[in-house]
Short mmCIF file of C-alpha atoms and ligand atoms in Angstrom, two decimals:
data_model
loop_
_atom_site.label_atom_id
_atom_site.label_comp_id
_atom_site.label_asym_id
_atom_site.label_seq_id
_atom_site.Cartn_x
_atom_site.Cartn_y
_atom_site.Cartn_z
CA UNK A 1 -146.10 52.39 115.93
CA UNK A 2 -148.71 50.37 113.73
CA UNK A 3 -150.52 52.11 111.16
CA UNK A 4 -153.51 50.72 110.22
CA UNK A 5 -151.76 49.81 106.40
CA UNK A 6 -149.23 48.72 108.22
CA UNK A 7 -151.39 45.89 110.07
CA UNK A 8 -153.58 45.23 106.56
CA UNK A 9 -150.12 44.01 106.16
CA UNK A 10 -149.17 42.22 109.24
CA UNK A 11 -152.79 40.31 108.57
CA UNK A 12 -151.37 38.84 105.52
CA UNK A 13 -148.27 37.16 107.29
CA UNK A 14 -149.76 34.10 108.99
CA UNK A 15 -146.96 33.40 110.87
CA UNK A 16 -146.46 36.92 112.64
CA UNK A 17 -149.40 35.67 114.61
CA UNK A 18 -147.34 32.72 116.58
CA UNK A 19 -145.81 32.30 119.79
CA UNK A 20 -141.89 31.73 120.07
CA UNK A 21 -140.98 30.51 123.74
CA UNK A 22 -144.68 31.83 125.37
CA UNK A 23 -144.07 35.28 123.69
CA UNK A 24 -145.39 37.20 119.92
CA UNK A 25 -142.92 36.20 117.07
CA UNK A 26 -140.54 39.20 116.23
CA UNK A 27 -139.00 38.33 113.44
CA UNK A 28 -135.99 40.41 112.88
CA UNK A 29 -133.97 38.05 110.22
CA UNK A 30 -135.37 39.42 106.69
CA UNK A 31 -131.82 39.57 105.54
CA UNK A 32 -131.57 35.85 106.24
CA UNK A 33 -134.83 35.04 104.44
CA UNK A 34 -138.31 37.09 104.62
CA UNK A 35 -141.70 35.71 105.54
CA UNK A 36 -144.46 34.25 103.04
CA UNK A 37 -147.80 36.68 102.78
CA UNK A 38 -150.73 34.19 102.65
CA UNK A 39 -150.82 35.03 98.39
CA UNK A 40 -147.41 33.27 98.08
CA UNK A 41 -148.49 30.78 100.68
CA UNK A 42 -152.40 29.96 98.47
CA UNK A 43 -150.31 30.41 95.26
CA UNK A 44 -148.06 27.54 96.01
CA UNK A 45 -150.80 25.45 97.30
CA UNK A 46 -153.14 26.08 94.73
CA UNK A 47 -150.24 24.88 92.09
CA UNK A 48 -150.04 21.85 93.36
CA UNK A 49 -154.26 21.20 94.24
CA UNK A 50 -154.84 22.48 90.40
CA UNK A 51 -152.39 21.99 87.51
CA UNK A 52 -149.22 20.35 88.65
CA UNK A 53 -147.64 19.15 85.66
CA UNK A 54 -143.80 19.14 84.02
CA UNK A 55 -143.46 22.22 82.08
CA UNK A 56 -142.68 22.80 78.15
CA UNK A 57 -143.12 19.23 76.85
CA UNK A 58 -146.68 18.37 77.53
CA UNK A 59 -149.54 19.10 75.42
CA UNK A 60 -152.38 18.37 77.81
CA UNK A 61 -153.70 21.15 79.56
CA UNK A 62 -152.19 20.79 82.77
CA UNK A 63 -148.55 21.28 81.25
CA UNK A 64 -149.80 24.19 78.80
CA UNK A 65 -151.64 25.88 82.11
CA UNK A 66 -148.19 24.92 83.71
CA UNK A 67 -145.97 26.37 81.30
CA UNK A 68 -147.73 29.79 80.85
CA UNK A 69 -147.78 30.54 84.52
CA UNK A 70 -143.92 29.36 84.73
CA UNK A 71 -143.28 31.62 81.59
CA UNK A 72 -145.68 34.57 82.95
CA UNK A 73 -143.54 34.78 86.07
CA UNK A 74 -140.15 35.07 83.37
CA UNK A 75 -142.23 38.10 82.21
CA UNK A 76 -143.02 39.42 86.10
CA UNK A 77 -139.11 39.24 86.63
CA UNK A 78 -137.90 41.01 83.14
CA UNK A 79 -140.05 43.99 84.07
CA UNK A 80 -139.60 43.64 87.72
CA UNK A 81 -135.83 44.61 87.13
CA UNK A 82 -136.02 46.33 83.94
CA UNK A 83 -134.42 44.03 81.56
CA UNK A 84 -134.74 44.92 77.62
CA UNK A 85 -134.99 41.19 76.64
CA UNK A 86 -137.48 37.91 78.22
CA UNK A 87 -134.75 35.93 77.64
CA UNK A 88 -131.95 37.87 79.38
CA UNK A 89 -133.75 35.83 83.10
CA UNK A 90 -132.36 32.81 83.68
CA UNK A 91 -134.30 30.96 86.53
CA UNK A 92 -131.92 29.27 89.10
CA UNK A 93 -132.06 28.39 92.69
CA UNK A 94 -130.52 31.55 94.03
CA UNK A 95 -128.11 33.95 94.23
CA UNK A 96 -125.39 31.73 95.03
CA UNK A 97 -126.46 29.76 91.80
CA UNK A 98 -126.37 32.70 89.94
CA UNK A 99 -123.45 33.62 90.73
CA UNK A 100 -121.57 30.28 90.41
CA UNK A 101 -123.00 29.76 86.32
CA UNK A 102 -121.34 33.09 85.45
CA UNK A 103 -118.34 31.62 87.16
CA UNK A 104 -118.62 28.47 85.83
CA UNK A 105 -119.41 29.79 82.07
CA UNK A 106 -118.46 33.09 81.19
CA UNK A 107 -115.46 32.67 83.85
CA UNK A 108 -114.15 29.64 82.53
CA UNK A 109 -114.01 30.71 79.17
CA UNK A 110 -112.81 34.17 79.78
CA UNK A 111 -110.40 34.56 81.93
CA UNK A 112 -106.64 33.81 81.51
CA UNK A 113 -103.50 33.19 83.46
CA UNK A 114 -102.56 36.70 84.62
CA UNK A 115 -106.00 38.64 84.73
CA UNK A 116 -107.76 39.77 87.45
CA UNK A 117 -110.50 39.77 89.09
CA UNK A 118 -111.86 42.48 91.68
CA UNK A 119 -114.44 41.90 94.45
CA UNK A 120 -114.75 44.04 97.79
CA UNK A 121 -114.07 43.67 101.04
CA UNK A 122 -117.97 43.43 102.23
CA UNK A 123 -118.62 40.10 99.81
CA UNK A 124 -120.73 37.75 100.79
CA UNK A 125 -118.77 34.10 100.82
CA UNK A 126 -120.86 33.49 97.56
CA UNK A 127 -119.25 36.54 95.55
CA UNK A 128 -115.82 35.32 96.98
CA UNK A 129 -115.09 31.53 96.74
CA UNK A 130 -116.56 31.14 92.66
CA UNK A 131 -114.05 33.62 92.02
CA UNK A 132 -111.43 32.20 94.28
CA UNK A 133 -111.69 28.97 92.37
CA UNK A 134 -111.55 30.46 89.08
CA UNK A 135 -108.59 32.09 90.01
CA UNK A 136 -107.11 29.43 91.51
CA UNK A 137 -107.75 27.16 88.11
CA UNK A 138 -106.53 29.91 85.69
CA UNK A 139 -103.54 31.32 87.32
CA UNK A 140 -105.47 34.18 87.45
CA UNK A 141 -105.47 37.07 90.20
CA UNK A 142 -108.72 37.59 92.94
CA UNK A 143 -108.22 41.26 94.14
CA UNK A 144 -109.66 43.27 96.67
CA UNK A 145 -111.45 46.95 97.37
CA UNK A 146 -110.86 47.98 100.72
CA UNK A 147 -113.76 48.57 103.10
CA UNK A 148 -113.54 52.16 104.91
CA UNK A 149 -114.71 52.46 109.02
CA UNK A 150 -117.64 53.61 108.32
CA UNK A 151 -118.74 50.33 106.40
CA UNK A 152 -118.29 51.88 102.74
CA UNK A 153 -115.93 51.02 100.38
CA UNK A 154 -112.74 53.10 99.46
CA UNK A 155 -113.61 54.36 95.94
CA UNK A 156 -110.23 56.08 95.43
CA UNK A 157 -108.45 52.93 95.87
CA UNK A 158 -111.33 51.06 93.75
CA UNK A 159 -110.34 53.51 91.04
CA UNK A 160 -106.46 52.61 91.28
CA UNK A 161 -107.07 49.15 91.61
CA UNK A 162 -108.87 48.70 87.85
CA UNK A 163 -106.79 49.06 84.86
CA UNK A 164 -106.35 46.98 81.48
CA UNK A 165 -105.77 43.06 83.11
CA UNK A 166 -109.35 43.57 85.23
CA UNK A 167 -111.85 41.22 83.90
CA UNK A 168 -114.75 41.51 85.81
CA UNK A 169 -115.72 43.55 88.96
CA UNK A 170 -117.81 41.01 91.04
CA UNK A 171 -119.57 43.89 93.19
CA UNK A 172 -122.77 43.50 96.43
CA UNK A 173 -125.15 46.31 95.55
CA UNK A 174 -126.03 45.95 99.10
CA UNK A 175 -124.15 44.69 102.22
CA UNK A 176 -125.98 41.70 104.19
CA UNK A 177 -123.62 42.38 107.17
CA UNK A 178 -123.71 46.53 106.96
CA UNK A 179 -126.77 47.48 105.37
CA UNK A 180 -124.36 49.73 102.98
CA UNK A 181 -125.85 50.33 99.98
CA UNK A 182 -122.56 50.57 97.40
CA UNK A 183 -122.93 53.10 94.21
CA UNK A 184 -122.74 49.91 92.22
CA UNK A 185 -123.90 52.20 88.90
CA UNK A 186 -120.53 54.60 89.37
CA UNK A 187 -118.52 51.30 90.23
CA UNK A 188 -119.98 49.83 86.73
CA UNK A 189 -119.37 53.00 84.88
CA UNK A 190 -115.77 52.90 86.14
CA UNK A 191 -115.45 48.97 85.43
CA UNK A 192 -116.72 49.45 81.81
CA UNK A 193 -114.33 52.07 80.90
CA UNK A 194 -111.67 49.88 81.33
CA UNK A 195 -113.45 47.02 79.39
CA UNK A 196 -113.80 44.75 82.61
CA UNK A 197 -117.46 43.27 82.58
CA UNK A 198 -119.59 44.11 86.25
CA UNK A 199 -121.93 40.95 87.84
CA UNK A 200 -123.80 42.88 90.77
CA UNK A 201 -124.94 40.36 93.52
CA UNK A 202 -128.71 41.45 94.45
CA UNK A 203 -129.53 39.29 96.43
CA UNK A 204 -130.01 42.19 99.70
CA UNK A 205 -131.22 44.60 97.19
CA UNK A 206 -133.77 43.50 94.95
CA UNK A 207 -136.29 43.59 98.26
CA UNK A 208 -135.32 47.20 98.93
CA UNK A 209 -134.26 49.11 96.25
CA UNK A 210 -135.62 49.82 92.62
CA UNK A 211 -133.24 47.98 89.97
CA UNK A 212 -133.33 48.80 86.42
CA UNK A 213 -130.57 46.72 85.17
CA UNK A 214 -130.50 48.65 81.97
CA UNK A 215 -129.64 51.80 83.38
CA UNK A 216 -127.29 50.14 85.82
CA UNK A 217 -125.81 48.65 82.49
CA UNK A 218 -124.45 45.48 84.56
CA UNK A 219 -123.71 42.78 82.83
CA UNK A 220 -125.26 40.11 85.29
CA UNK A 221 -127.21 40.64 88.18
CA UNK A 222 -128.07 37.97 90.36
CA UNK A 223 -130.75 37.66 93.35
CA UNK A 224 -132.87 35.49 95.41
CA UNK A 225 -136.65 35.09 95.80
CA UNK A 226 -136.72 33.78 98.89
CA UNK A 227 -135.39 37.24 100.52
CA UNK A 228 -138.09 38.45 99.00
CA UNK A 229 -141.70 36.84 100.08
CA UNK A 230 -141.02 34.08 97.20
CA UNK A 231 -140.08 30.76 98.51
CA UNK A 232 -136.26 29.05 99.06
CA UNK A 233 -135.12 27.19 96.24
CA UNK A 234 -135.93 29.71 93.25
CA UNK A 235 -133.66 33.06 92.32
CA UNK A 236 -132.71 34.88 89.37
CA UNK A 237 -129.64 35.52 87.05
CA UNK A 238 -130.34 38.38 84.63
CA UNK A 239 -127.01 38.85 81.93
CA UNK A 240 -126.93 40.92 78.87
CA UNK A 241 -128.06 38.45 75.98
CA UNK A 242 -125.00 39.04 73.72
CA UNK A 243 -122.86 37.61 76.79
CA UNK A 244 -125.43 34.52 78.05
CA UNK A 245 -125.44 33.85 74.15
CA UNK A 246 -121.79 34.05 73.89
CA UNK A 247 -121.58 31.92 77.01
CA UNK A 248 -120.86 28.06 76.91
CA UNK A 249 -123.19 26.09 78.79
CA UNK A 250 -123.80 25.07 81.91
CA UNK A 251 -125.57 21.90 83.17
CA UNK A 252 -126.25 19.48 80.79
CA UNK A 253 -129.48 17.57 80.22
CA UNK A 254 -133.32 17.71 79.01
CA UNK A 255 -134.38 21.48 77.90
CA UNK A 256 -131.00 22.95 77.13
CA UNK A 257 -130.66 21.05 73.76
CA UNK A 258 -132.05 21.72 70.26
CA UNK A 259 -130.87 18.24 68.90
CA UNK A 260 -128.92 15.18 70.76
CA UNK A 261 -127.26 12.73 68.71
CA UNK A 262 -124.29 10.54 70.16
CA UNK A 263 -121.73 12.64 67.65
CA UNK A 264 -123.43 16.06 68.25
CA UNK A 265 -125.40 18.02 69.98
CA UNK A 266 -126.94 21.48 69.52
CA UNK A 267 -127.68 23.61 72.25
CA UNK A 268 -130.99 25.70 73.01
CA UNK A 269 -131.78 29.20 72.55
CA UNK A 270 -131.75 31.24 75.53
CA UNK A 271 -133.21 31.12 78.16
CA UNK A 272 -133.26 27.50 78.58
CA UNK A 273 -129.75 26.75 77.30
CA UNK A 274 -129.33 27.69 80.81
CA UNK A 275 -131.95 25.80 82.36
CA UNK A 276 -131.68 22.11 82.37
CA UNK A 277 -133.33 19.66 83.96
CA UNK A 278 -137.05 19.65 85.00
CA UNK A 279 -136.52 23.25 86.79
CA UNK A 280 -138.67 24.29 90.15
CA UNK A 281 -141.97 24.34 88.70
CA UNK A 282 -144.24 25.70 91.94
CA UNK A 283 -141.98 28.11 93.33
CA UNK A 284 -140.89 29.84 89.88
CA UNK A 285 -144.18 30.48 89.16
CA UNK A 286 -145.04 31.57 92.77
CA UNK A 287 -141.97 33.94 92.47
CA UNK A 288 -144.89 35.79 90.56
CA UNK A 289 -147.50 35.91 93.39
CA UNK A 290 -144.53 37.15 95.59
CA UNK A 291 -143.17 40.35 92.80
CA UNK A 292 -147.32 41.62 92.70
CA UNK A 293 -147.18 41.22 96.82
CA UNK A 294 -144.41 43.63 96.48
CA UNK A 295 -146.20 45.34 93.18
CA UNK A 296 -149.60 45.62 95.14
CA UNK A 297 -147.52 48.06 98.50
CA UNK A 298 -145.28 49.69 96.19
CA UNK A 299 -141.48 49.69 96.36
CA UNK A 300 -141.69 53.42 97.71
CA UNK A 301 -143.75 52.67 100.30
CA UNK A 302 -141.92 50.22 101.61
CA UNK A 303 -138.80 52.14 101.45
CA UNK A 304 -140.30 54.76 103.50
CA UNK A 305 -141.63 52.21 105.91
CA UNK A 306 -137.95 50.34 106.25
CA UNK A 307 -136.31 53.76 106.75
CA UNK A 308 -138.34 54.83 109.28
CA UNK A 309 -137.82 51.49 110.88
CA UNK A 310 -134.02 52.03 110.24
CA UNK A 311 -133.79 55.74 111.51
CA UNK A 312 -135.72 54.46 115.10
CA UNK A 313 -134.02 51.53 115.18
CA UNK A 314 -130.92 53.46 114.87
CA UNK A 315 -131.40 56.09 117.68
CA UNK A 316 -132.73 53.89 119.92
CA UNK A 317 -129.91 51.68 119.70
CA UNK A 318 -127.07 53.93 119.97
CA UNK A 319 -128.62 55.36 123.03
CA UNK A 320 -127.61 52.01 125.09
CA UNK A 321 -124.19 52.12 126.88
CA UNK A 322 -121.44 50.00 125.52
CA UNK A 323 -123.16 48.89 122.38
CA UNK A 324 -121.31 49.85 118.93
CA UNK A 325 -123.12 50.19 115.49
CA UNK A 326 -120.84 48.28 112.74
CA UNK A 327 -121.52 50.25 109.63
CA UNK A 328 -122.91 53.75 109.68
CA UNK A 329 -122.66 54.64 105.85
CA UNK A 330 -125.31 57.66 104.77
CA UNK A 331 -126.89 54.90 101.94
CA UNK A 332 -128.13 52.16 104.16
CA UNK A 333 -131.36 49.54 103.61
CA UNK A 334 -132.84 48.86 107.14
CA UNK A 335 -130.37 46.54 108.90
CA UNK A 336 -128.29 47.32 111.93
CA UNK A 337 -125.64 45.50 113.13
CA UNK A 338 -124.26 45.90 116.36
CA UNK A 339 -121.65 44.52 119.00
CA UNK A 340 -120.99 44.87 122.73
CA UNK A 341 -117.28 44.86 123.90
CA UNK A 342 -117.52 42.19 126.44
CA UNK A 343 -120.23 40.02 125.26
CA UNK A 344 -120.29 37.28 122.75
CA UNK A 345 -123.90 37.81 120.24
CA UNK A 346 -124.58 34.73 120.68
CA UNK A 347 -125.65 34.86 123.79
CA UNK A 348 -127.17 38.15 123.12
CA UNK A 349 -129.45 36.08 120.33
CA UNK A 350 -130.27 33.17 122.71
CA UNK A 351 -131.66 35.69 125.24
CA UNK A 352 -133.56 37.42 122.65
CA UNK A 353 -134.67 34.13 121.53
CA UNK A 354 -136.19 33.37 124.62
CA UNK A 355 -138.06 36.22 124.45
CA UNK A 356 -139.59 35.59 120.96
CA UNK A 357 -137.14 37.76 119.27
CA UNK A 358 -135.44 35.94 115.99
CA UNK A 359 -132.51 37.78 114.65
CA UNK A 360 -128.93 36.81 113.62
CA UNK A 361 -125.75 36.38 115.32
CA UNK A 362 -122.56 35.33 113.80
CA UNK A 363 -120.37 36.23 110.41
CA UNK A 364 -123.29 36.71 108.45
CA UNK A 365 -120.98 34.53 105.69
CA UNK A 366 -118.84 37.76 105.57
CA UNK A 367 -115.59 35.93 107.53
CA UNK A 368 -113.25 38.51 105.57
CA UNK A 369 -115.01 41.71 106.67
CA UNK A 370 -115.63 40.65 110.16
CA UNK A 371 -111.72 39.56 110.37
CA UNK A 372 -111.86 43.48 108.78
CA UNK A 373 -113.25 45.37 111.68
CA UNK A 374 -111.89 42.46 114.00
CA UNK A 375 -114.68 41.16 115.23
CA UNK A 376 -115.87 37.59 115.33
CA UNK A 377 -119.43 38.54 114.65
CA UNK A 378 -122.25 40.95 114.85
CA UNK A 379 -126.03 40.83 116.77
CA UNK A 380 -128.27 41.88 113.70
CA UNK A 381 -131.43 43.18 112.86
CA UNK A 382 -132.90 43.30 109.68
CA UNK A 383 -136.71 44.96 109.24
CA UNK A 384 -138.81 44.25 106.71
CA UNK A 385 -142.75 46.08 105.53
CA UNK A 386 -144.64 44.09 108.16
CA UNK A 387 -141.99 45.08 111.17
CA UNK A 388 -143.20 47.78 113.54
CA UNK A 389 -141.60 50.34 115.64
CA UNK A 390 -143.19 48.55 118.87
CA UNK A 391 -140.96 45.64 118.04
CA UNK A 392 -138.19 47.48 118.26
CA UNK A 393 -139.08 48.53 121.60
CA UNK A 394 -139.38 44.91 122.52
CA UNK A 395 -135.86 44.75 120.79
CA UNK A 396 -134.25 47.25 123.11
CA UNK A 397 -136.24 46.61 126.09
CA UNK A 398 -134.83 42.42 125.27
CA UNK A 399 -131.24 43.93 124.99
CA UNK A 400 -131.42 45.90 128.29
CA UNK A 401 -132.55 42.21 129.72
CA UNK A 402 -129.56 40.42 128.31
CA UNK A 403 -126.97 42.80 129.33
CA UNK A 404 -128.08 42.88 132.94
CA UNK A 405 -127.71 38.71 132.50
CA UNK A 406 -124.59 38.81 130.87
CA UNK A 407 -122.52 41.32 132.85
N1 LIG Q 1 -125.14 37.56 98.66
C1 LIG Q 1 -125.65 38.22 99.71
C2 LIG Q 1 -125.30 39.66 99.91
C3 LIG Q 1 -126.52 37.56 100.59
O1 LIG Q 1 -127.02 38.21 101.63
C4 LIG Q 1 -126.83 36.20 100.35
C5 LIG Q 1 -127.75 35.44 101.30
N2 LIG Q 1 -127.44 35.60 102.64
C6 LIG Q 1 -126.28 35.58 99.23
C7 LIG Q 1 -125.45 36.28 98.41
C8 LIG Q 1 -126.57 34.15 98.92
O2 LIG Q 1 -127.93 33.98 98.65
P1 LIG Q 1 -128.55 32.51 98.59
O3 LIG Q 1 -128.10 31.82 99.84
O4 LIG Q 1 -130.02 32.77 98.56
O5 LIG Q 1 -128.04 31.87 97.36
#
């Protein structure tokens, strides 16, 4: 059904009004990357039509007008995840980025032969292979919460599996192949009393969910804008500034230095001792536009739009012979994935496609979770504030249509 908010929204997604293969765009892959609203889309534009202009070492307007948006949007992130400090955000270009700094930095410097580190089962390849490196390079030891049937994770065996030699929990506050939404404050709580430091990836969560990353008390949290209505290319890494300041560098170049002499040189003070190099001007300061698109609906609302989405989604999809829901935890954001027993999802997807459907097939960049409920992949759908629950119909009455083809 489409309420009438609900299409004040649509109207502000441009592309929602295309045609894919002769039929309406349904876009179903908002875990893979969300739409633009036409805000984000003007903001960007406008950018580059008005004051375009490298950032903190100009003094003419356009780099002053620049640099205040660029640092406004620092400002829209700190409160937009409830950070204590300005310079606690570190802009980078994503989650991945995010992650790999802390590995990079904090891991390298931190962990020795013999210690471990402890991810889950449900990690996206971007919360396993940094760690798998760092592991590999220290002699150190990458270890493993089990994921239960029902898509959550074992917390009994989470709770044996910490003790003194855990460094750092590497955790997904939300599943990009599930939808489960882990109790990543418990799992921090339980981390911390054991001295190991917590990095949370947020990069399906941020969009959903309400993060306050002081009463999370993680000690990193990373996400990406472009999952939510920001553009590609631009993400976030919050950390707790006694750690980012404790932290050796990352990249070097221009920004990240106080002084440079060929004997010497002294680094900046945070949050630019992280951020070297001209950074991405337009879409950091667009990441703005794209927090008060979110700001301006409310994260409630769209909660209670996404569940209802999820719940409808849900029923409707169970109800069709021979088709299996992988993940059915209680605390889920509003993805389904799903699997027939004698039909590949990609060919589900490319009959969907054909009917103007776009939603994912495949690993989802989870290889160790699908190998988990031995499967090679998963058909699914991921809703986001402008979806409606007449596109879901179109979803089920596409998914009827593709297994008459394919049986
Ligand atoms: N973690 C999770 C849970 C994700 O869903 C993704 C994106 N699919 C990432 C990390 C990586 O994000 P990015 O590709 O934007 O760096």
């Amino acid at each position: 059904m489409k309420t009438p908010e609900n299409n004040a929204i649509r109207a502000q997604f441009p592309i929602l009004s295309r045609q894919v293969n002769g039929k309406n765009l349904i876009y179903f892959d908002n875990a893979a990357t969300s739409q633009k609203p036409q805000s984000v889309i003007d903001a960007l534009s406008d950018y580059y039509s008005r004051y375009n202009a490298n950032i903190h070492r100009g003094i003419h307007t356009l780099a002053e007008e620049a640099t205040l948006a660029y640092e406004a949007s620092r400002h829209a992130v700190q409160e937009f995840i409830g950070a204590a400090m300005v310079e606690e955000i570190i802009f980078t270009r994503g989650t991945t980025e995010g992650i790999n700094l802390v590995a990079y930095t904090w891991g390298r410097k931190n962990i020795k032969a013999g210690d471990e580190i402890l991810i889950s089962g449900m990690e996206h390849h971007s919360n396993i292979v940094p760690w798998q490196i760092l592991c590999q390079e220290k002699n150190a030891v990458l270890k493993v919460i089990p994921v239960l049937d029902d898509g959550t994770l074992s917390m009994e065996q989470y709770r044996d599996l910490l003790h003194e030699r855990t460094k750092l929990v590497a955790i997904v506050q939300v599943s990009n192949a599930l939808g489960t939404v882990n109790p990543v404050k418990e799992i921090i709580s339980m981390a911390h009393q054991f001295g190991a430091k917590v990095l949370v990836d947020g990069a399906q969560s941020a969009v959903h969910l309400d993060i306050d990353v002081q009463d999370l008390d993680c000690d990193f949290f990373a996400f990406s804008g472009h999952k939510l209505y920001a553009p590609t290319g631009i993400g976030v890494l919050y950390g707790k500034k006694e750690l980012l300041e404790a932290m050796p560098v990352f990249q070097g170049g221009g920004e990240m230095i106080k002084e440079v002499s060929f004997e010497l040189t002294t680094y900046n003070d945070l949050p630019y001792k992280y951020e070297a190099g001209t950074p991405n001007i337009a879409d950091t300061i667009v990441l703005k536009t794209a927090l008060d698109f979110i700001k301006s609906i409310g994260k409630e609302q769209i909660r209670k739009h996404e569940n209802e989405l999820l719940d409808y989604a849900t029923s409707q999809l169970e109800s069709i012979p021979g088709l299996k829901i992988i993940g059915q935890a209680k605390e889920k954001v509003s993805l389904v994935s799903f699997v027939f027993e004698n039909i590949h999802p990609h060919d589900v997807g490319i009959i969907l496609d054909q009917q103007g459907i776009a939603l994912r097939t495949g690993h989802h960049c989870t290889q160790p979770l699908m190998k988990r409920f031995g499967i090679p992949g998963t058909i699914r759908a991921s809703f986001a504030i402008y979806n409606t629950k007449e596109e879901i119909d179109s979803l089920i009455a596409g998914i009827y249509k593709s297994i008459k083809m394919l049986s």
